[in-house]
Coordinates of C-alpha atoms in Angstrom, one line a residue:
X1 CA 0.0 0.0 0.0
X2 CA 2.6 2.5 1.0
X3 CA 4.6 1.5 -2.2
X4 CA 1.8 2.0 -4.4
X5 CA 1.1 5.6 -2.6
X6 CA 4.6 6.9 -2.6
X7 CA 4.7 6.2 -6.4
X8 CA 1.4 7.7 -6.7
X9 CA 2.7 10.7 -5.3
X10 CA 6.4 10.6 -7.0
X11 CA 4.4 10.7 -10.2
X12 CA 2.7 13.6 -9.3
X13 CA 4.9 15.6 -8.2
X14 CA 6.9 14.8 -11.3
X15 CA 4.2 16.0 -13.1
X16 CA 4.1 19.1 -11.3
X17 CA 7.9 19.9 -11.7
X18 CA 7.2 19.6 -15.2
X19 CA 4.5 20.9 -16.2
X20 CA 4.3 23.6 -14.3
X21 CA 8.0 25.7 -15.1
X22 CA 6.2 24.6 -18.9
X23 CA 3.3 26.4 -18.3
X24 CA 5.0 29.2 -16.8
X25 CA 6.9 29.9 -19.6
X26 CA 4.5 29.7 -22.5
X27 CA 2.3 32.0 -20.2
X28 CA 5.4 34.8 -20.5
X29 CA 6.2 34.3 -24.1
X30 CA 2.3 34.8 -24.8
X31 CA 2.5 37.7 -22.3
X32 CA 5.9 38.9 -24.2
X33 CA 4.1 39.0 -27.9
X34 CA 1.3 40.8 -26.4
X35 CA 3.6 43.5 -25.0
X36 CA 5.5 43.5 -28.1
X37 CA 2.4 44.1 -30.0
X38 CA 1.7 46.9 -27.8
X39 CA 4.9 48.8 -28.2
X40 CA 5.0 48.5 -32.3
X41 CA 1.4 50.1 -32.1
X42 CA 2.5 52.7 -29.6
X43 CA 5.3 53.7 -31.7
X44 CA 3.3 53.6 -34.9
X45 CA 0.8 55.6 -33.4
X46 CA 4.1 57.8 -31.9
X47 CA 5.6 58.3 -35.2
X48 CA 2.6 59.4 -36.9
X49 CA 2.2 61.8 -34.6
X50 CA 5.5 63.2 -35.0
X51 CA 6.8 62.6 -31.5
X52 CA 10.0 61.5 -32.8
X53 CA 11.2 64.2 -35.0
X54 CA 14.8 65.1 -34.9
X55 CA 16.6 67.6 -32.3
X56 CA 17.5 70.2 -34.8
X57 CA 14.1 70.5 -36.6
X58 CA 15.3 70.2 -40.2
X59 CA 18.6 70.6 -39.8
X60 CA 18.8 74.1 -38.5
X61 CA 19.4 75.2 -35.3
X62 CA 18.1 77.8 -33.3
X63 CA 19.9 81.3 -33.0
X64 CA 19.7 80.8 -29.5
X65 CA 21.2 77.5 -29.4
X66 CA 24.1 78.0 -31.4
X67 CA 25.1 80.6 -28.4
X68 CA 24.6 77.9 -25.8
X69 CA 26.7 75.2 -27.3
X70 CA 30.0 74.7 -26.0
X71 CA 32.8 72.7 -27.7
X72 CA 36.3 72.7 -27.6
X73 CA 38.5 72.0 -30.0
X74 CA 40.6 69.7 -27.5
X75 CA 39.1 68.0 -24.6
X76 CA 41.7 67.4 -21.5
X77 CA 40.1 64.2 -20.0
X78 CA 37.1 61.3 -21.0
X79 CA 35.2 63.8 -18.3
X80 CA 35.3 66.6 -19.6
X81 CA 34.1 65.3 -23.0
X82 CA 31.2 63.3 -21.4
X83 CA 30.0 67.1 -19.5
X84 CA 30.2 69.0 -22.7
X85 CA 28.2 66.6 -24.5
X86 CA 25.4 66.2 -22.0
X87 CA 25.6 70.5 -21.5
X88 CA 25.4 70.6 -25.0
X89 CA 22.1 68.1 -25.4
X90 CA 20.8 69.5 -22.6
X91 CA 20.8 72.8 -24.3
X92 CA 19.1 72.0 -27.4
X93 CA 16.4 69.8 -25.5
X94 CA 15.7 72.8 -23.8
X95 CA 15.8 75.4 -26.6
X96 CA 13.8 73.1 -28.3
X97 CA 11.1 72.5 -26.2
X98 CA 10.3 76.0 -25.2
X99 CA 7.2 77.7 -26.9
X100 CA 8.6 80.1 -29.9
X101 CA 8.1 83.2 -28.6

């Protein structure tokens, strides 16, 4: 009897450590394509809306910006480079997103 029960219950718990990291996963790929579906629509819908246009808005900058970019024509350190870059994005994020006035 207790033979017959242990192998009962060695089979299903077999079953279970089978099944069940199976069913897990094709739950998250199913969950995946959905959320991949999701993005590609929400950057359709994005790019139609023109929420991904460039920086420089056709290719020419701002008056205003040009005065607020700072380069050199020699950077000292990695750091420096890195600062001046992010100043410089900054910059035309900001000069970009203001209202024209």
């Amino acid at each position: 009897v207790w033979t017959t029960m242990s192998r009962g219950w060695a089979f299903v718990a077999a079953a279970f450590i089978i099944i069940v990291p199976m069913y897990q996963e094709v739950k998250a790929i199913f969950k995946q394509v959905a959320k991949n579906r999701e993005d590609k629509i929400r950057e359709e819908n994005n790019s139609n809306n023109g929420e991904n246009q460039a920086l420089n808005q056709n290719g020419i900058l701002l008056n205003r910006l040009q005065n607020q970019i700072y380069t050199t024509a020699r950077h000292t350190n990695k750091q420096e480079y890195i600062f001046q870059r992010l100043r410089n994005t900054l910059a035309r994020v900001l000069a970009i997103s203001k209202p024209a006035q």
